[in-house]
């Protein structure tokens, strides 16, 4: 699969990994992305449905788990130091890469707020279907930023995913929570759509950044990038929390939380960890594979998120959602079928070239 291919040029000569190790890292990052993509929205919604009301707190939690990355970064440093000697640097990021990551972090902070607002207003099963349109935005920006090649299969997938979201928008009356007005629902709908569009831009931007610095890019540096991105995003959300006096609300929300104080704080911690899995997995897949592959992994797990939302939150699953889900799955099948045909075609071309070289 072209989207999942990993070039040896990603790593410098003295730190190149075997193809098996790079594939292992890619699979590991896909797993982290999948876990965060399914678990993050569910725990985030749990915060709101059981008494949480602070959108900035929920936004902040999406990247506040960045200190967890310090431990694997230190482990990587110890491993490199044992091979390279005492002159090994703990951080390899230069100023240019730092500024790019800071900008991506700012965009991520805005995206965190849009996402939290949408989840606070919409059922998870609905917001997940809207998030599926991220694949369309990712593909579009990938074409503009990293010259992603398009086939009619990809175009078909983008159309189907977008159509599914439109169907949800036109049938909001059957999905709107009882305590919300149509205005509140539509604001949540378009906030979630904005989340898809913005992160659909962020993923190709991360891939472009990794390609620009591919001569120094290692997985350790990927973790450094995620730390900077998450730190800036968390700082952005912290400012929002300060203006909204959210830090003073923790104790009160914990006392009033329907599931108890311990569960309240456990929900916050679980949210921070799961979202950190999501973001590290996303940037890892974008650096080892491509931004489009990150979008595909996110979209492919839609049925899992849908099923878990219906199971845990007893959300309604109306005909409109079924149609939207069918269109989404059709879009995924279209994409992967196109990729498989591309793989087969490339193998045939390679065989023909080998045959021609042998005949000569």
Short mmCIF file of C-alpha atoms in Angstrom, two decimals:
data_model
loop_
_atom_site.label_atom_id
_atom_site.label_comp_id
_atom_site.label_asym_id
_atom_site.label_seq_id
_atom_site.Cartn_x
_atom_site.Cartn_y
_atom_site.Cartn_z
CA UNK A 1 0.00 0.00 0.00
CA UNK A 2 1.49 3.29 -1.09
CA UNK A 3 0.08 5.13 1.93
CA UNK A 4 1.71 2.72 4.33
CA UNK A 5 5.08 2.45 2.65
CA UNK A 6 8.06 3.55 4.70
CA UNK A 7 11.12 4.95 3.07
CA UNK A 8 14.63 4.34 4.38
CA UNK A 9 15.23 8.02 3.76
CA UNK A 10 13.21 8.73 6.89
CA UNK A 11 16.23 7.92 9.07
CA UNK A 12 19.89 9.00 8.95
CA UNK A 13 22.45 6.43 7.91
CA UNK A 14 23.62 5.55 11.44
CA UNK A 15 20.09 5.05 12.77
CA UNK A 16 18.28 3.28 9.96
CA UNK A 17 15.98 0.50 11.06
CA UNK A 18 15.19 -2.74 9.34
CA UNK A 19 12.02 -2.89 7.29
CA UNK A 20 10.55 -5.28 9.85
CA UNK A 21 11.22 -2.85 12.72
CA UNK A 22 9.73 0.08 10.79
CA UNK A 23 6.64 -1.95 9.99
CA UNK A 24 6.42 -2.91 13.66
CA UNK A 25 6.59 0.75 14.65
CA UNK A 26 3.93 1.60 12.10
CA UNK A 27 1.61 -1.13 13.39
CA UNK A 28 2.26 -0.02 16.98
CA UNK A 29 1.35 3.56 16.13
CA UNK A 30 -1.77 2.41 14.28
CA UNK A 31 -2.79 0.53 17.44
CA UNK A 32 -2.23 3.60 19.61
CA UNK A 33 -4.17 5.73 17.14
CA UNK A 34 -7.01 3.20 17.10
CA UNK A 35 -7.17 2.96 20.91
CA UNK A 36 -7.21 6.73 21.31
CA UNK A 37 -9.63 7.24 18.45
CA UNK A 38 -12.20 4.84 19.95
CA UNK A 39 -11.65 5.46 23.64
CA UNK A 40 -11.01 9.21 23.67
CA UNK A 41 -14.46 10.37 22.45
CA UNK A 42 -16.25 7.84 24.69
CA UNK A 43 -14.52 8.99 27.89
CA UNK A 44 -14.89 12.60 26.79
CA UNK A 45 -18.63 12.11 26.33
CA UNK A 46 -18.83 10.31 29.71
CA UNK A 47 -17.49 13.46 31.35
CA UNK A 48 -20.35 15.51 29.91
CA UNK A 49 -23.26 13.10 30.29
CA UNK A 50 -22.52 12.45 33.97
CA UNK A 51 -22.33 16.05 35.08
CA UNK A 52 -19.25 17.68 33.56
CA UNK A 53 -19.95 21.05 31.97
CA UNK A 54 -16.60 22.70 31.30
CA UNK A 55 -15.62 22.66 27.62
CA UNK A 56 -12.19 24.17 28.25
CA UNK A 57 -11.39 21.42 30.77
CA UNK A 58 -12.32 18.76 28.23
CA UNK A 59 -10.22 20.58 25.60
CA UNK A 60 -7.25 20.81 27.97
CA UNK A 61 -7.36 17.09 28.74
CA UNK A 62 -6.86 16.16 25.07
CA UNK A 63 -3.19 17.17 25.20
CA UNK A 64 -2.46 17.51 28.95
CA UNK A 65 -1.02 13.98 29.01
CA UNK A 66 2.14 15.07 27.17
CA UNK A 67 4.44 14.57 30.23
CA UNK A 68 3.90 10.82 29.81
CA UNK A 69 6.06 10.99 26.68
CA UNK A 70 9.07 12.05 28.74
CA UNK A 71 9.55 8.47 29.97
CA UNK A 72 9.85 6.76 26.55
CA UNK A 73 11.96 9.70 25.38
CA UNK A 74 14.38 9.15 28.29
CA UNK A 75 14.45 5.42 27.53
CA UNK A 76 15.30 6.21 23.90
CA UNK A 77 18.04 8.59 25.05
CA UNK A 78 19.56 5.93 27.32
CA UNK A 79 19.56 3.43 24.47
CA UNK A 80 21.19 5.90 22.07
CA UNK A 81 23.73 6.99 24.68
CA UNK A 82 24.81 3.41 25.27
CA UNK A 83 25.68 3.18 21.57
CA UNK A 84 26.86 6.71 20.75
CA UNK A 85 28.63 7.70 23.96
CA UNK A 86 28.35 10.61 26.43
CA UNK A 87 28.07 13.20 23.66
CA UNK A 88 24.55 12.04 22.77
CA UNK A 89 21.97 14.83 22.82
CA UNK A 90 18.74 14.40 24.76
CA UNK A 91 16.87 16.68 22.32
CA UNK A 92 17.65 16.76 18.59
CA UNK A 93 15.07 19.34 17.54
CA UNK A 94 16.40 22.48 15.85
CA UNK A 95 14.79 25.91 16.00
CA UNK A 96 13.09 25.62 12.61
CA UNK A 97 11.38 22.36 13.53
CA UNK A 98 10.50 23.76 16.96
CA UNK A 99 8.69 26.74 15.43
CA UNK A 100 6.80 24.53 12.99
CA UNK A 101 5.69 22.24 15.79
CA UNK A 102 4.65 25.24 17.91
CA UNK A 103 2.42 26.43 15.05
CA UNK A 104 0.92 22.95 14.67
CA UNK A 105 0.39 22.92 18.43
CA UNK A 106 -1.57 26.15 18.26
CA UNK A 107 -3.81 24.71 15.54
CA UNK A 108 -4.22 21.56 17.64
CA UNK A 109 -5.33 23.65 20.63
CA UNK A 110 -8.04 25.28 18.54
CA UNK A 111 -9.03 21.85 17.23
CA UNK A 112 -9.24 20.55 20.81
CA UNK A 113 -11.78 23.23 21.69
CA UNK A 114 -13.89 22.61 18.59
CA UNK A 115 -13.86 18.87 19.29
CA UNK A 116 -14.81 19.25 22.96
CA UNK A 117 -17.65 21.63 22.10
CA UNK A 118 -19.02 19.21 19.52
CA UNK A 119 -18.86 16.22 21.87
CA UNK A 120 -20.62 18.23 24.57
CA UNK A 121 -23.61 18.76 22.24
CA UNK A 122 -23.76 15.63 20.09
CA UNK A 123 -24.10 11.90 20.79
CA UNK A 124 -20.83 10.06 20.18
CA UNK A 125 -22.41 7.99 17.40
CA UNK A 126 -23.28 11.20 15.55
CA UNK A 127 -20.01 13.06 16.15
CA UNK A 128 -18.05 9.97 15.05
CA UNK A 129 -19.87 9.91 11.71
CA UNK A 130 -19.16 13.60 11.19
CA UNK A 131 -15.50 13.07 12.08
CA UNK A 132 -15.40 10.52 9.24
CA UNK A 133 -15.42 13.49 6.84
CA UNK A 134 -11.90 14.22 8.09
CA UNK A 135 -10.69 11.77 5.47
CA UNK A 136 -11.99 14.09 2.75
CA UNK A 137 -10.25 17.12 4.24
CA UNK A 138 -7.05 15.14 4.84
CA UNK A 139 -7.04 13.94 1.24
CA UNK A 140 -7.64 17.44 -0.10
CA UNK A 141 -4.90 19.07 1.97
CA UNK A 142 -2.56 16.14 1.33
CA UNK A 143 -2.99 16.81 -2.40
CA UNK A 144 -2.12 20.49 -1.90
CA UNK A 145 0.70 20.12 0.63
CA UNK A 146 2.41 16.81 -0.08
CA UNK A 147 1.21 16.15 -3.66
CA UNK A 148 -0.82 13.08 -2.68
CA UNK A 149 -1.88 11.18 -5.79
CA UNK A 150 -5.61 10.67 -6.34
CA UNK A 151 -7.52 7.88 -8.00
CA UNK A 152 -11.21 7.68 -8.77
CA UNK A 153 -11.51 5.23 -5.85
CA UNK A 154 -10.25 7.89 -3.41
CA UNK A 155 -12.55 10.49 -4.95
CA UNK A 156 -15.48 8.10 -4.59
CA UNK A 157 -14.61 7.51 -0.91
CA UNK A 158 -14.45 11.25 -0.24
CA UNK A 159 -17.84 11.81 -1.88
CA UNK A 160 -19.52 9.01 0.09
CA UNK A 161 -18.12 10.15 3.43
CA UNK A 162 -19.18 13.73 2.82
CA UNK A 163 -22.67 12.64 1.74
CA UNK A 164 -23.04 10.67 4.98
CA UNK A 165 -22.35 13.77 7.06
CA UNK A 166 -24.82 15.82 5.03
CA UNK A 167 -27.55 13.24 5.70
CA UNK A 168 -26.93 13.59 9.44
CA UNK A 169 -27.21 17.36 9.21
CA UNK A 170 -30.58 17.25 7.44
CA UNK A 171 -32.05 14.85 10.03
CA UNK A 172 -30.96 16.51 13.26
CA UNK A 173 -34.49 16.54 14.71
CA UNK A 174 -34.38 12.76 15.26
CA UNK A 175 -30.99 12.89 16.95
CA UNK A 176 -31.05 16.08 19.01
CA UNK A 177 -30.85 15.49 22.80
CA UNK A 178 -34.08 16.45 24.57
CA UNK A 179 -32.53 19.27 26.60
CA UNK A 180 -30.96 21.02 23.59
CA UNK A 181 -32.38 23.49 21.11
CA UNK A 182 -31.93 23.14 17.36
CA UNK A 183 -29.48 26.05 17.50
CA UNK A 184 -27.30 24.31 20.08
CA UNK A 185 -27.37 21.11 18.08
CA UNK A 186 -26.36 22.81 14.84
CA UNK A 187 -23.57 24.71 16.57
CA UNK A 188 -22.25 21.38 17.86
CA UNK A 189 -22.65 19.87 14.39
CA UNK A 190 -20.63 22.58 12.66
CA UNK A 191 -18.05 22.71 15.46
CA UNK A 192 -17.45 19.00 14.92
CA UNK A 193 -17.28 19.52 11.17
CA UNK A 194 -14.75 22.28 11.83
CA UNK A 195 -12.75 19.80 13.90
CA UNK A 196 -12.60 17.47 10.90
CA UNK A 197 -11.53 20.23 8.55
CA UNK A 198 -8.84 21.62 10.84
CA UNK A 199 -7.28 18.30 11.79
CA UNK A 200 -7.56 17.26 8.15
CA UNK A 201 -5.16 20.16 7.53
CA UNK A 202 -2.92 19.39 10.53
CA UNK A 203 -2.16 15.80 9.48
CA UNK A 204 -0.71 16.68 6.03
CA UNK A 205 1.10 19.61 7.64
CA UNK A 206 2.80 17.16 10.02
CA UNK A 207 3.70 14.88 7.12
CA UNK A 208 5.14 17.85 5.22
CA UNK A 209 7.18 18.80 8.28
CA UNK A 210 8.53 15.26 8.63
CA UNK A 211 9.50 15.21 4.96
CA UNK A 212 11.27 18.57 5.21
CA UNK A 213 13.39 17.27 8.10
CA UNK A 214 13.68 13.67 6.94
CA UNK A 215 17.49 13.91 7.05
CA UNK A 216 17.33 14.08 10.89
CA UNK A 217 14.00 12.31 11.46
CA UNK A 218 13.92 9.44 13.95
CA UNK A 219 11.10 8.07 16.06
CA UNK A 220 12.69 9.73 19.08
CA UNK A 221 12.38 13.04 17.26
CA UNK A 222 8.74 12.21 16.48
CA UNK A 223 8.14 12.00 20.25
CA UNK A 224 9.89 15.35 20.72
CA UNK A 225 7.60 16.85 18.10
CA UNK A 226 4.54 15.48 19.87
CA UNK A 227 5.74 16.90 23.19
CA UNK A 228 6.11 20.38 21.70
CA UNK A 229 2.78 20.18 19.85
CA UNK A 230 0.93 18.99 22.94
CA UNK A 231 2.66 21.50 25.22
CA UNK A 232 1.64 24.45 23.05
CA UNK A 233 -1.91 23.11 22.63
CA UNK A 234 -2.19 22.59 26.39
CA UNK A 235 -0.90 26.11 27.03
CA UNK A 236 -3.53 27.49 24.65
CA UNK A 237 -6.30 25.61 26.47
CA UNK A 238 -4.86 26.62 29.86
CA UNK A 239 -5.33 30.28 28.93
CA UNK A 240 -8.96 29.50 28.05
CA UNK A 241 -9.40 27.75 31.40
CA UNK A 242 -7.95 30.73 33.27
CA UNK A 243 -10.32 33.18 31.59
CA UNK A 244 -13.26 30.84 32.24
CA UNK A 245 -12.20 30.19 35.88
CA UNK A 246 -12.21 26.44 35.21
CA UNK A 247 -9.44 25.54 37.66
CA UNK A 248 -11.75 26.55 40.49
CA UNK A 249 -14.46 24.25 39.11
CA UNK A 250 -12.60 20.96 39.55
CA UNK A 251 -13.54 20.43 43.20
CA UNK A 252 -17.17 21.45 42.69
CA UNK A 253 -17.62 19.24 39.64
CA UNK A 254 -16.04 16.32 41.46
CA UNK A 255 -18.53 16.67 44.34
CA UNK A 256 -21.50 16.90 41.97
CA UNK A 257 -20.40 14.21 39.50
CA UNK A 258 -23.03 11.48 39.21
CA UNK A 259 -20.51 8.63 39.42
CA UNK A 260 -18.64 9.99 42.43
CA UNK A 261 -15.50 12.00 43.09
CA UNK A 262 -13.04 9.14 42.48
CA UNK A 263 -14.65 8.27 39.14
CA UNK A 264 -14.61 11.95 38.16
CA UNK A 265 -10.86 12.23 38.55
CA UNK A 266 -10.40 8.78 37.00
CA UNK A 267 -12.36 9.97 33.97
CA UNK A 268 -10.10 13.00 33.61
CA UNK A 269 -6.93 10.91 33.83
CA UNK A 270 -8.25 8.28 31.39
CA UNK A 271 -9.22 11.03 28.95
CA UNK A 272 -5.73 12.56 29.05
CA UNK A 273 -4.03 9.19 28.49
CA UNK A 274 -6.32 8.03 25.68
CA UNK A 275 -6.06 11.31 23.78
CA UNK A 276 -2.28 11.23 24.08
CA UNK A 277 -2.37 7.78 22.47
CA UNK A 278 -4.45 9.30 19.67
CA UNK A 279 -2.14 12.23 18.94
CA UNK A 280 1.13 10.30 19.22
CA UNK A 281 -0.33 7.56 17.04
CA UNK A 282 -1.49 10.10 14.47
CA UNK A 283 1.87 11.84 14.15
CA UNK A 284 3.67 8.47 14.20
CA UNK A 285 1.58 7.09 11.35
CA UNK A 286 1.96 10.36 9.41
CA UNK A 287 5.76 10.25 9.78
CA UNK A 288 6.24 6.53 9.15
CA UNK A 289 3.50 6.24 6.53
CA UNK A 290 1.44 9.22 5.40
CA UNK A 291 -1.18 11.69 6.56
CA UNK A 292 -3.74 9.96 4.38
CA UNK A 293 -3.05 6.67 6.15
CA UNK A 294 -3.72 8.38 9.49
CA UNK A 295 -7.03 9.60 8.12
CA UNK A 296 -7.88 6.12 6.87
CA UNK A 297 -7.15 4.51 10.25
CA UNK A 298 -9.32 7.11 12.01
CA UNK A 299 -12.18 6.61 9.57
CA UNK A 300 -11.93 2.82 9.44
CA UNK A 301 -12.60 2.52 13.19
CA UNK A 302 -15.88 4.40 12.86
CA UNK A 303 -18.05 1.26 13.22
CA UNK A 304 -16.23 0.37 16.46
CA UNK A 305 -16.86 3.80 17.97
CA UNK A 306 -20.47 3.67 16.78
CA UNK A 307 -21.08 0.29 18.40
CA UNK A 308 -19.44 1.24 21.69
CA UNK A 309 -21.46 4.48 21.89
CA UNK A 310 -24.74 2.61 21.40
CA UNK A 311 -23.65 -0.05 23.91
CA UNK A 312 -22.42 2.19 26.74
CA UNK A 313 -24.57 5.30 26.34
CA UNK A 314 -27.71 3.65 24.89
CA UNK A 315 -27.73 6.19 22.08
CA UNK A 316 -30.39 5.92 19.45
CA UNK A 317 -29.36 4.43 16.14
CA UNK A 318 -31.91 5.67 13.64
CA UNK A 319 -32.26 5.01 9.93
CA UNK A 320 -30.28 8.17 9.11
CA UNK A 321 -27.28 6.92 11.06
CA UNK A 322 -27.55 3.51 9.44
CA UNK A 323 -27.53 5.12 5.98
CA UNK A 324 -24.61 7.35 6.94
CA UNK A 325 -22.69 4.40 8.36
CA UNK A 326 -23.35 2.35 5.21
CA UNK A 327 -22.08 5.19 3.02
CA UNK A 328 -18.99 5.50 5.23
CA UNK A 329 -18.23 1.79 5.04
CA UNK A 330 -18.77 1.91 1.28
CA UNK A 331 -16.27 4.73 1.12
CA UNK A 332 -13.70 2.75 3.12
CA UNK A 333 -14.12 -0.30 0.89
CA UNK A 334 -13.70 1.90 -2.17
CA UNK A 335 -10.46 3.34 -0.82
CA UNK A 336 -8.90 0.02 0.16
CA UNK A 337 -9.99 -1.65 -3.07
CA UNK A 338 -8.27 1.12 -5.00
CA UNK A 339 -5.12 0.71 -2.90
CA UNK A 340 -5.07 -3.06 -3.48
CA UNK A 341 -5.43 -2.54 -7.23
CA UNK A 342 -2.57 -0.04 -7.07
CA UNK A 343 -0.35 -2.57 -5.27
CA UNK A 344 -1.14 -5.22 -7.87
CA UNK A 345 -0.42 -2.82 -10.70
CA UNK A 346 2.91 -1.75 -9.19
CA UNK A 347 3.97 -5.37 -8.74
CA UNK A 348 3.14 -6.10 -12.37
CA UNK A 349 5.19 -3.09 -13.50
CA UNK A 350 8.14 -4.21 -11.37
CA UNK A 351 7.97 -7.71 -12.82
CA UNK A 352 7.83 -6.32 -16.36
CA UNK A 353 10.85 -4.09 -15.68
CA UNK A 354 12.80 -7.02 -14.26
CA UNK A 355 11.90 -9.14 -17.28
CA UNK A 356 12.99 -6.37 -19.65
CA UNK A 357 16.31 -5.95 -17.80
CA UNK A 358 16.92 -9.70 -17.89
CA UNK A 359 16.22 -9.87 -21.63
CA UNK A 360 18.64 -7.07 -22.32
#
